[in-house]
Amino acid sequence: MSNLAYESETRESVADADLAAMKDLRPVPRISIQAFCETESVAIPIERAAEDRRMTKAHLKVHMGGVATAIEFYQSAPTPNLIIIESRQEPKQLLDSLRQLAEVCDPNTKVVIIGHYNDVWLYRELIRSGVSEYVVAPISMADIVSVITAIFVDPEAEPVGRSIAFVGAKGGVGSSTIAHNVGWAMSTLFGSEVVVADLDLAFGTANINFDQDPTQGMAEAVFAPERIDEVYLDRLLAQCAEHLSLLAAPSTLDRVYDFDADAFEQVIDIAQRTAPLVVLDVPHIWTGWSKSVLSHADEVVITATPELANLRNSKNLVDMLKKLRPNDPPPRLIVNQAGMPKRPEISVTDFAEPLGIEPVAVVPFDPQFFGNAANNGRMLGEMDAQHAIVQTINELAHVLTGRIEVKAKKKGGLGAMLEKLKRK
Ligand SMILES: Nc1ncnc2c1ncn2[C@@H]1O[C@H](COP(=O)(O)OP(=O)(O)OP(=O)(O)O)[C@@H](O)[C@H]1O
Ligand SMILES: [Mg+2]
């Protein structure tokens, strides 16, 4: 419990203490933070924290109104990575309110409470129920930055980001297009920072699809992994949308791309430390490194078209991934380009049956819609937000971030909190 009482100190010495406390803190990743404050004395240091250089990548918004406002707000709004709640409620009342908040929040959202009761019982109850930190007011700007850093930057802490690897069961099935569009949907729907990493160095299309000049992004990262840290990675990212940045492939053939099995490990790890969502566009090949990337991703999405070779390859991929990831759910399956005129197809049911997995989406063949988007360097959602295929992409964004099907709950999040509070 942090209780840094500064009342007796002068303003200058507070500033000095702040500076000293913040000297060694590392930058906070691209996370979204929303604070709900009841008093100005808490809101002001939080707003000041938002302007600190260590917080420039994070998106922080301060609302006035405490936990009741938060509960109402999240009835309709998506939850951020971190919610900070100031509450003057008594301990028992506060626990009750947090139970209600947990009902409307995402299970892996972290929560920090700023309270007005210096109460050890309350502190223990909150930590036990999954709250990340309880801080007693008054607070300083440094307290806020330190608390956020402790949760999201600590090298011992789990990387903040989830990695989702997209791979095609065959070449040209639309795996990259779906990866880019789902990444874009996640960034716009949830205001969550997304890094799209194009691992197809020779032929990658992310730069075309996002209308970016080809850059060396991914090549620099993968040819000099020892240089990669958060600051260097930042320089390699191309900003494509408000919350989406791209680690682009060079898409040139002047070198060859024979990598060791662990070549992408470092860059993916750092990307996951800087953004909550990392979309990996993995080419349709089977090499040491592609196998390693697929084995280590938090989630794997196989895109296939409804034909025999795709079915055979999907079956091999699903079986291999089950073996490589025995403690994870099976990969997700997307059936793409369904209903192509005149093409004999395997029905979705017959396709899914031997794989033992239901597709999370079936995307129809629509060469005009896809072709126009690709030729204009725009996402499908930018072309026509109401299009049925865009709705499917949006659903995929929800499913793959655990917003529709709530999956294994992360330790310390609101999901854990809800469970524990229920058990009481
Ligand atoms: N549902 C669809 N209907 C029509 N065209 C589509 C559909 N999905 C993708 N496409 C088009 O198919 C082509 C191949 O897509 P994309 O490059 O994404 O496939 P890929 O699986 O990543 O291929 P590669 O093996 O080259 O990596 C693109 O021109 C894309 O616009
Ligand atoms: Mg591709």
Short mmCIF file of C-alpha atoms and ligand atoms in Angstrom, two decimals:
data_model
loop_
_atom_site.label_atom_id
_atom_site.label_comp_id
_atom_site.label_asym_id
_atom_site.label_seq_id
_atom_site.Cartn_x
_atom_site.Cartn_y
_atom_site.Cartn_z
CA MET A 1 0.00 0.00 0.00
CA SER A 2 1.53 3.34 -0.96
CA ASN A 3 0.69 6.22 1.28
CA LEU A 4 3.00 9.08 0.52
CA ALA A 5 1.67 11.96 2.58
CA TYR A 6 3.03 15.20 1.30
CA GLU A 7 0.83 17.68 3.15
CA SER A 8 3.59 19.07 5.28
CA GLU A 9 5.98 19.52 2.38
CA THR A 10 6.32 22.55 0.18
CA ARG A 11 5.31 22.40 -3.48
CA GLU A 12 8.95 22.44 -4.56
CA SER A 13 10.00 19.56 -2.40
CA VAL A 14 7.03 17.60 -3.72
CA ALA A 15 8.29 18.21 -7.22
CA ASP A 16 11.80 17.12 -6.20
CA ALA A 17 10.47 13.96 -4.60
CA ASP A 18 8.48 13.27 -7.79
CA LEU A 19 11.50 13.70 -9.98
CA ALA A 20 13.68 11.49 -7.81
CA ALA A 21 11.03 8.77 -7.67
CA MET A 22 10.56 8.81 -11.44
CA LYS A 23 14.17 8.94 -12.53
CA ASP A 24 14.58 5.24 -13.25
CA LEU A 25 11.11 4.44 -14.53
CA ARG A 26 10.83 2.98 -18.05
CA PRO A 27 8.28 4.10 -20.66
CA VAL A 28 4.76 2.76 -20.34
CA PRO A 29 3.55 0.70 -23.33
CA ARG A 30 0.72 1.64 -25.70
CA ILE A 31 -2.05 0.88 -23.28
CA SER A 32 -5.37 2.58 -22.76
CA ILE A 33 -6.12 3.92 -19.29
CA GLN A 34 -9.28 5.51 -17.97
CA ALA A 35 -9.48 7.19 -14.58
CA PHE A 36 -12.65 8.00 -12.66
CA CYS A 37 -11.97 10.60 -9.97
CA GLU A 38 -14.09 12.07 -7.21
CA THR A 39 -11.75 14.86 -6.15
CA GLU A 40 -9.58 17.39 -7.94
CA SER A 41 -6.64 16.53 -5.70
CA VAL A 42 -6.55 13.08 -7.29
CA ALA A 43 -7.58 14.10 -10.82
CA ILE A 44 -4.83 16.72 -11.15
CA PRO A 45 -1.83 14.46 -10.46
CA ILE A 46 -3.31 11.87 -12.83
CA GLU A 47 -3.66 14.49 -15.57
CA ARG A 48 -0.09 15.59 -14.94
CA ALA A 49 1.04 11.96 -15.16
CA ALA A 50 -0.58 11.73 -18.59
CA GLU A 51 1.75 14.45 -19.82
CA ASP A 52 4.91 12.79 -18.57
CA ARG A 53 7.28 11.61 -21.30
CA ARG A 54 7.12 8.05 -19.97
CA MET A 55 3.38 8.06 -20.67
CA THR A 56 3.43 9.43 -24.22
CA LYS A 57 2.51 6.09 -25.81
CA ALA A 58 -0.30 5.37 -23.37
CA HIS A 59 -3.76 6.86 -23.88
CA LEU A 60 -5.04 8.23 -20.59
CA LYS A 61 -8.41 9.86 -20.05
CA VAL A 62 -9.65 11.30 -16.78
CA HIS A 63 -13.38 11.37 -16.05
CA MET A 64 -14.93 13.05 -13.03
CA GLY A 65 -17.23 10.80 -11.02
CA GLY A 66 -16.18 7.71 -9.14
CA VAL A 67 -17.08 4.06 -9.39
CA ALA A 68 -20.80 4.70 -10.11
CA THR A 69 -19.86 6.73 -13.19
CA ALA A 70 -17.49 3.95 -14.29
CA ILE A 71 -20.21 1.30 -13.93
CA GLU A 72 -22.56 3.35 -16.06
CA PHE A 73 -19.86 4.20 -18.59
CA TYR A 74 -18.86 0.58 -19.23
CA GLN A 75 -22.44 -0.56 -19.80
CA SER A 76 -21.87 0.65 -23.36
CA ALA A 77 -18.17 1.49 -23.77
CA PRO A 78 -15.34 -1.02 -24.27
CA THR A 79 -13.05 -1.40 -21.26
CA PRO A 80 -9.45 -0.20 -21.45
CA ASN A 81 -6.32 -2.03 -20.29
CA LEU A 82 -6.37 -0.21 -16.96
CA ILE A 83 -9.10 1.48 -14.95
CA ILE A 84 -8.13 3.78 -12.09
CA ILE A 85 -10.95 4.46 -9.65
CA GLU A 86 -10.90 7.02 -6.88
CA SER A 87 -13.43 6.22 -4.20
CA ARG A 88 -14.31 7.78 -0.88
CA GLN A 89 -16.64 4.89 -0.10
CA GLU A 90 -16.24 2.89 3.08
CA PRO A 91 -14.46 -0.45 2.66
CA LYS A 92 -17.57 -2.72 2.52
CA GLN A 93 -19.44 -0.36 0.23
CA LEU A 94 -16.41 -0.12 -2.04
CA LEU A 95 -16.16 -3.90 -2.39
CA ASP A 96 -19.86 -3.97 -3.29
CA SER A 97 -19.40 -1.34 -5.97
CA LEU A 98 -16.41 -3.15 -7.44
CA ARG A 99 -18.48 -6.29 -7.72
CA GLN A 100 -20.91 -4.33 -9.91
CA LEU A 101 -18.06 -2.87 -11.92
CA ALA A 102 -16.68 -6.36 -12.58
CA GLU A 103 -20.02 -7.31 -14.17
CA VAL A 104 -19.61 -4.73 -16.94
CA CYS A 105 -15.87 -5.00 -17.55
CA ASP A 106 -13.58 -7.17 -19.57
CA PRO A 107 -12.02 -9.99 -17.54
CA ASN A 108 -8.44 -8.98 -18.24
CA THR A 109 -8.75 -5.28 -17.51
CA LYS A 110 -6.51 -4.28 -14.61
CA VAL A 111 -7.84 -2.10 -11.81
CA VAL A 112 -6.12 0.34 -9.47
CA ILE A 113 -8.08 1.86 -6.59
CA ILE A 114 -7.26 5.17 -4.97
CA GLY A 115 -9.08 5.17 -1.64
CA HIS A 116 -9.41 7.39 1.35
CA TYR A 117 -9.26 4.65 4.00
CA ASN A 118 -5.89 3.53 5.26
CA ASP A 119 -7.27 0.12 6.11
CA VAL A 120 -5.19 -3.04 5.98
CA TRP A 121 -8.25 -5.33 5.82
CA LEU A 122 -9.54 -3.43 2.77
CA TYR A 123 -6.13 -3.55 1.12
CA ARG A 124 -5.89 -7.32 1.59
CA GLU A 125 -9.45 -7.91 0.36
CA LEU A 126 -8.84 -5.83 -2.75
CA ILE A 127 -5.55 -7.49 -3.64
CA ARG A 128 -7.03 -10.92 -2.90
CA SER A 129 -9.91 -10.19 -5.26
CA GLY A 130 -7.64 -9.24 -8.15
CA VAL A 131 -7.21 -5.46 -7.84
CA SER A 132 -3.67 -4.65 -8.96
CA GLU A 133 -2.94 -1.94 -6.40
CA TYR A 134 -4.63 0.06 -3.65
CA VAL A 135 -3.21 3.52 -3.06
CA VAL A 136 -4.35 5.80 -0.28
CA ALA A 137 -4.95 9.47 -1.17
CA PRO A 138 -3.31 11.95 -1.32
CA ILE A 139 -1.30 10.84 -4.30
CA SER A 140 1.41 12.45 -6.37
CA MET A 141 2.03 12.28 -10.08
CA ALA A 142 5.02 10.02 -9.41
CA ASP A 143 2.80 7.60 -7.46
CA ILE A 144 0.58 7.23 -10.50
CA VAL A 145 3.39 6.72 -12.99
CA SER A 146 5.10 4.24 -10.62
CA VAL A 147 1.94 2.21 -10.07
CA ILE A 148 1.28 1.99 -13.82
CA THR A 149 4.91 1.09 -14.48
CA ALA A 150 4.87 -1.60 -11.81
CA ILE A 151 1.90 -3.27 -13.50
CA PHE A 152 2.87 -2.93 -17.16
CA VAL A 153 6.63 -2.40 -17.40
CA ASP A 154 8.14 -4.62 -14.72
CA PRO A 155 10.50 -6.96 -16.63
CA GLU A 156 9.27 -9.80 -14.44
CA ALA A 157 5.67 -9.01 -15.40
CA GLU A 158 4.01 -10.85 -18.24
CA PRO A 159 4.16 -8.91 -21.51
CA VAL A 160 1.06 -6.81 -21.81
CA GLY A 161 0.28 -7.81 -25.36
CA ARG A 162 -1.47 -10.84 -26.83
CA SER A 163 -0.04 -12.16 -30.06
CA ILE A 164 -2.38 -13.54 -32.69
CA ALA A 165 -0.71 -15.39 -35.56
CA PHE A 166 -2.55 -15.67 -38.88
CA VAL A 167 -1.48 -18.33 -41.36
CA GLY A 168 -2.97 -19.62 -44.59
CA ALA A 169 -3.63 -23.31 -45.19
CA LYS A 170 -2.42 -22.66 -48.73
CA GLY A 171 -0.91 -19.72 -50.60
CA GLY A 172 -3.23 -16.90 -51.64
CA VAL A 173 -6.22 -17.91 -49.51
CA GLY A 174 -6.55 -14.42 -48.01
CA SER A 175 -4.79 -14.95 -44.67
CA SER A 176 -2.92 -11.62 -44.84
CA THR A 177 -5.97 -9.66 -45.94
CA ILE A 178 -7.98 -11.04 -43.04
CA ALA A 179 -5.11 -10.44 -40.58
CA HIS A 180 -4.79 -6.79 -41.62
CA ASN A 181 -8.52 -6.15 -41.56
CA VAL A 182 -9.03 -7.84 -38.19
CA GLY A 183 -6.07 -5.86 -36.78
CA TRP A 184 -7.56 -2.64 -38.11
CA ALA A 185 -10.99 -3.52 -36.70
CA MET A 186 -9.49 -4.19 -33.25
CA SER A 187 -7.74 -0.84 -33.27
CA THR A 188 -10.78 1.15 -34.34
CA LEU A 189 -13.50 -0.73 -32.43
CA PHE A 190 -11.71 -0.94 -29.10
CA GLY A 191 -9.32 2.02 -29.36
CA SER A 192 -6.69 -0.51 -28.37
CA GLU A 193 -3.17 -0.20 -29.78
CA VAL A 194 -2.41 -2.85 -32.38
CA VAL A 195 0.92 -3.67 -34.01
CA VAL A 196 0.65 -5.58 -37.28
CA ALA A 197 3.89 -7.42 -38.01
CA ASP A 198 4.43 -8.66 -41.58
CA LEU A 199 6.64 -11.76 -41.43
CA ASP A 200 6.56 -12.32 -45.19
CA LEU A 201 9.75 -10.38 -45.86
CA ALA A 202 10.02 -11.11 -49.56
CA PHE A 203 6.42 -10.73 -50.68
CA GLY A 204 4.49 -9.17 -47.76
CA THR A 205 1.47 -7.07 -48.69
CA ALA A 206 0.76 -5.19 -45.46
CA ASN A 207 2.57 -2.14 -46.87
CA ILE A 208 0.28 -2.16 -49.93
CA ASN A 209 -2.90 -2.88 -47.99
CA PHE A 210 -2.21 -0.04 -45.54
CA ASP A 211 -0.96 2.26 -48.29
CA GLN A 212 2.49 2.73 -46.76
CA ASP A 213 5.75 3.32 -48.58
CA PRO A 214 7.78 0.17 -48.24
CA THR A 215 10.04 0.50 -45.22
CA GLN A 216 12.75 -1.67 -43.79
CA GLY A 217 10.83 -2.13 -40.49
CA MET A 218 10.75 -5.89 -40.07
CA ALA A 219 14.03 -6.48 -41.92
CA GLU A 220 15.93 -4.17 -39.56
CA ALA A 221 14.38 -5.89 -36.59
CA VAL A 222 15.06 -9.40 -37.68
CA PHE A 223 18.56 -8.91 -39.08
CA ALA A 224 19.77 -7.12 -35.92
CA PRO A 225 17.79 -8.68 -33.08
CA GLU A 226 20.41 -7.64 -30.51
CA ARG A 227 19.63 -3.97 -31.20
CA ILE A 228 15.91 -4.33 -30.62
CA ASP A 229 14.40 -2.68 -27.58
CA GLU A 230 11.21 -0.65 -27.12
CA VAL A 231 12.82 2.58 -28.30
CA TYR A 232 14.38 1.06 -31.43
CA LEU A 233 11.19 -0.81 -32.27
CA ASP A 234 9.30 2.45 -32.08
CA ARG A 235 11.45 3.88 -34.85
CA LEU A 236 10.70 0.91 -37.09
CA LEU A 237 6.94 1.14 -36.75
CA ALA A 238 4.91 2.97 -39.39
CA GLN A 239 1.75 4.60 -38.07
CA CYS A 240 -1.18 3.53 -40.26
CA ALA A 241 -4.18 4.59 -38.23
CA GLU A 242 -4.78 6.30 -34.90
CA HIS A 243 -4.20 3.10 -32.93
CA LEU A 244 -2.51 0.89 -35.50
CA SER A 245 1.15 0.67 -36.40
CA LEU A 246 2.87 -1.58 -38.86
CA LEU A 247 6.14 -3.42 -38.79
CA ALA A 248 6.34 -3.67 -42.56
CA ALA A 249 8.20 -6.17 -44.69
CA PRO A 250 10.63 -4.75 -47.26
CA SER A 251 8.95 -6.85 -49.98
CA THR A 252 12.14 -6.84 -52.05
CA LEU A 253 14.31 -9.66 -53.29
CA ASP A 254 17.78 -8.17 -52.98
CA ARG A 255 18.55 -10.43 -50.06
CA VAL A 256 17.38 -13.89 -49.18
CA TYR A 257 15.51 -14.58 -46.01
CA ASP A 258 16.85 -17.76 -44.45
CA PHE A 259 16.33 -17.32 -40.74
CA ASP A 260 17.19 -19.31 -37.64
CA ALA A 261 14.29 -20.84 -35.77
CA ASP A 262 14.36 -18.14 -33.07
CA ALA A 263 14.85 -15.18 -35.44
CA PHE A 264 11.54 -13.47 -34.66
CA GLU A 265 11.43 -14.26 -30.96
CA GLN A 266 13.01 -11.02 -29.77
CA VAL A 267 11.02 -8.65 -31.97
CA ILE A 268 7.72 -10.35 -31.12
CA ASP A 269 8.52 -10.24 -27.41
CA ILE A 270 9.35 -6.52 -27.54
CA ALA A 271 6.26 -5.79 -29.65
CA GLN A 272 4.17 -7.55 -27.01
CA ARG A 273 5.75 -5.34 -24.38
CA THR A 274 4.77 -2.20 -26.24
CA ALA A 275 1.23 -2.90 -27.44
CA PRO A 276 -1.74 -4.88 -26.08
CA LEU A 277 -2.40 -6.60 -29.42
CA VAL A 278 0.16 -7.93 -31.87
CA VAL A 279 -1.10 -9.37 -35.16
CA LEU A 280 1.45 -11.66 -36.80
CA ASP A 281 1.01 -12.10 -40.55
CA VAL A 282 2.85 -15.42 -41.04
CA PRO A 283 3.45 -16.55 -44.64
CA HIS A 284 2.32 -19.95 -45.85
CA ILE A 285 5.60 -21.82 -45.38
CA TRP A 286 6.85 -24.48 -43.00
CA THR A 287 10.28 -23.60 -41.68
CA GLY A 288 11.94 -23.68 -38.28
CA TRP A 289 10.99 -20.07 -37.61
CA SER A 290 7.41 -20.23 -38.93
CA LYS A 291 6.82 -23.33 -36.79
CA SER A 292 8.34 -21.56 -33.80
CA VAL A 293 6.22 -18.41 -34.30
CA LEU A 294 3.04 -20.48 -34.55
CA SER A 295 4.00 -22.56 -31.50
CA HIS A 296 4.57 -19.51 -29.32
CA ALA A 297 1.71 -17.21 -30.35
CA ASP A 298 -1.10 -16.70 -27.86
CA GLU A 299 -3.58 -17.59 -30.55
CA VAL A 300 -3.32 -19.10 -34.04
CA VAL A 301 -5.84 -18.43 -36.81
CA ILE A 302 -5.81 -20.64 -39.89
CA THR A 303 -7.47 -19.26 -43.01
CA ALA A 304 -8.52 -21.82 -45.60
CA THR A 305 -10.63 -21.90 -48.73
CA PRO A 306 -13.15 -24.76 -49.00
CA GLU A 307 -11.14 -27.12 -51.23
CA LEU A 308 -9.44 -30.45 -50.79
CA ALA A 309 -5.80 -29.31 -50.60
CA ASN A 310 -6.81 -26.68 -48.05
CA LEU A 311 -8.59 -29.32 -46.01
CA ARG A 312 -5.59 -31.66 -46.08
CA ASN A 313 -3.21 -28.83 -45.09
CA SER A 314 -5.56 -27.50 -42.41
CA LYS A 315 -5.80 -30.99 -40.92
CA ASN A 316 -2.01 -31.26 -40.81
CA LEU A 317 -1.69 -27.80 -39.27
CA VAL A 318 -4.38 -28.42 -36.67
CA ASP A 319 -2.85 -31.77 -35.67
CA MET A 320 0.67 -30.36 -35.51
CA LEU A 321 -0.42 -27.31 -33.50
CA LYS A 322 -2.32 -29.50 -31.04
CA LYS A 323 0.90 -31.46 -30.53
CA LEU A 324 3.04 -28.33 -30.21
CA ARG A 325 0.56 -26.58 -27.92
CA PRO A 326 -0.95 -29.35 -25.81
CA ASN A 327 -2.16 -26.97 -23.11
CA ASP A 328 -3.88 -24.51 -25.42
CA PRO A 329 -7.21 -24.55 -27.19
CA PRO A 330 -7.01 -25.64 -30.84
CA PRO A 331 -6.32 -22.98 -33.50
CA ARG A 332 -9.20 -20.95 -34.92
CA LEU A 333 -10.44 -21.65 -38.43
CA ILE A 334 -11.70 -19.12 -40.95
CA VAL A 335 -13.22 -20.39 -44.17
CA ASN A 336 -12.57 -17.70 -46.77
CA GLN A 337 -13.65 -17.11 -50.36
CA ALA A 338 -16.70 -19.32 -49.90
CA GLY A 339 -19.17 -19.50 -52.76
CA MET A 340 -16.81 -18.71 -55.62
CA PRO A 341 -18.93 -19.03 -58.80
CA LYS A 342 -18.49 -22.30 -60.68
CA ARG A 343 -15.93 -23.68 -58.26
CA PRO A 344 -16.79 -27.05 -56.76
CA GLU A 345 -16.53 -26.65 -53.00
CA ILE A 346 -16.49 -28.76 -49.88
CA SER A 347 -19.38 -27.68 -47.64
CA VAL A 348 -18.45 -25.91 -44.42
CA THR A 349 -19.79 -28.83 -42.36
CA ASP A 350 -17.77 -31.39 -44.32
CA PHE A 351 -14.71 -29.18 -44.09
CA ALA A 352 -14.97 -28.66 -40.33
CA GLU A 353 -15.85 -32.24 -39.39
CA PRO A 354 -12.44 -33.94 -39.91
CA LEU A 355 -10.71 -31.00 -38.23
CA GLY A 356 -12.85 -31.19 -35.14
CA ILE A 357 -13.18 -27.39 -34.99
CA GLU A 358 -16.04 -25.15 -35.95
CA PRO A 359 -15.01 -22.17 -38.11
CA VAL A 360 -15.16 -18.85 -36.26
CA ALA A 361 -16.18 -17.19 -39.52
CA VAL A 362 -17.13 -18.00 -43.09
CA VAL A 363 -16.25 -15.15 -45.43
CA PRO A 364 -17.87 -15.15 -48.88
CA PHE A 365 -15.94 -14.69 -52.10
CA ASP A 366 -16.39 -11.07 -53.13
CA PRO A 367 -13.68 -10.09 -55.63
CA GLN A 368 -15.10 -6.63 -56.22
CA PHE A 369 -15.16 -5.58 -52.57
CA PHE A 370 -11.76 -7.10 -51.76
CA GLY A 371 -10.22 -5.96 -55.03
CA ASN A 372 -11.34 -2.34 -54.62
CA ALA A 373 -10.05 -2.20 -51.06
CA ALA A 374 -6.70 -3.72 -52.05
CA ASN A 375 -6.23 -1.47 -55.10
CA ASN A 376 -7.00 1.64 -53.04
CA GLY A 377 -4.78 0.70 -50.11
CA ARG A 378 -7.78 0.86 -47.80
CA MET A 379 -9.32 -1.46 -45.28
CA LEU A 380 -12.70 -3.06 -45.97
CA GLY A 381 -14.20 -1.13 -43.04
CA GLU A 382 -13.05 2.14 -44.60
CA MET A 383 -14.68 1.23 -47.91
CA ASP A 384 -18.08 0.30 -46.46
CA ALA A 385 -18.53 0.04 -42.71
CA GLN A 386 -22.02 -1.47 -43.12
CA HIS A 387 -20.99 -4.31 -45.45
CA ALA A 388 -21.84 -7.81 -44.17
CA ILE A 389 -18.19 -8.90 -44.56
CA VAL A 390 -17.11 -5.97 -42.38
CA GLN A 391 -19.58 -7.12 -39.72
CA THR A 392 -17.96 -10.57 -39.87
CA ILE A 393 -14.49 -9.01 -39.52
CA ASN A 394 -15.75 -7.01 -36.51
CA GLU A 395 -17.11 -10.18 -34.92
CA LEU A 396 -13.74 -11.85 -35.44
CA ALA A 397 -12.09 -8.90 -33.68
CA HIS A 398 -14.41 -9.47 -30.72
CA VAL A 399 -13.85 -13.23 -30.61
CA LEU A 400 -10.08 -13.03 -30.95
CA THR A 401 -9.80 -10.51 -28.11
CA GLY A 402 -11.99 -12.65 -25.87
CA ARG A 403 -14.84 -10.13 -25.93
CA ILE A 404 -17.48 -12.55 -27.15
CA GLU A 405 -16.27 -15.93 -25.99
CA VAL A 406 -14.69 -15.21 -22.63
CA LYS A 407 -11.69 -17.46 -22.35
CA ALA A 408 -9.20 -18.40 -19.64
CA LYS A 409 -9.05 -15.52 -17.23
CA LYS A 410 -5.79 -13.82 -16.56
CA LYS A 411 -4.55 -13.56 -13.02
CA GLY A 412 -5.16 -10.21 -11.41
CA GLY A 413 -7.83 -9.01 -13.81
CA LEU A 414 -11.44 -8.15 -13.21
CA GLY A 415 -12.57 -11.64 -14.19
CA ALA A 416 -10.60 -13.10 -11.33
CA MET A 417 -11.99 -10.40 -9.10
CA LEU A 418 -15.57 -11.19 -9.99
CA GLU A 419 -15.04 -14.90 -9.37
CA LYS A 420 -13.45 -14.36 -5.99
CA LEU A 421 -16.01 -11.81 -4.87
CA LYS A 422 -18.79 -14.23 -5.87
CA ARG A 423 -17.27 -17.00 -3.80
CA LYS A 424 -17.38 -14.94 -0.63
N1 LIG B 1 -13.16 -13.35 -49.50
C1 LIG B 1 -12.46 -12.91 -50.56
N2 LIG B 1 -13.07 -12.67 -51.75
C2 LIG B 1 -12.39 -12.25 -52.80
N3 LIG B 1 -11.06 -12.00 -52.80
C3 LIG B 1 -10.41 -12.21 -51.65
C4 LIG B 1 -11.07 -12.66 -50.49
N4 LIG B 1 -10.13 -12.76 -49.49
C5 LIG B 1 -8.97 -12.39 -50.03
N5 LIG B 1 -9.11 -12.05 -51.32
C6 LIG B 1 -8.06 -11.62 -52.25
O1 LIG B 1 -7.19 -12.72 -52.43
C7 LIG B 1 -5.88 -12.28 -52.73
C8 LIG B 1 -4.88 -12.98 -51.83
O2 LIG B 1 -5.05 -12.51 -50.52
P1 LIG B 1 -3.86 -12.47 -49.47
O3 LIG B 1 -2.63 -11.90 -50.04
O4 LIG B 1 -4.41 -11.89 -48.25
O5 LIG B 1 -3.66 -14.04 -49.25
P2 LIG B 1 -2.52 -14.80 -48.44
O6 LIG B 1 -3.15 -16.04 -47.96
O7 LIG B 1 -1.91 -13.91 -47.44
O8 LIG B 1 -1.48 -15.08 -49.61
P3 LIG B 1 0.09 -15.39 -49.54
O9 LIG B 1 0.17 -16.86 -49.62
O10 LIG B 1 0.63 -14.70 -50.74
O11 LIG B 1 0.59 -14.84 -48.26
C9 LIG B 1 -5.90 -10.78 -52.54
O12 LIG B 1 -5.97 -10.18 -53.79
C10 LIG B 1 -7.17 -10.52 -51.75
O13 LIG B 1 -7.69 -9.24 -52.00
MG MG B 2 0.10 -13.41 -47.02
#
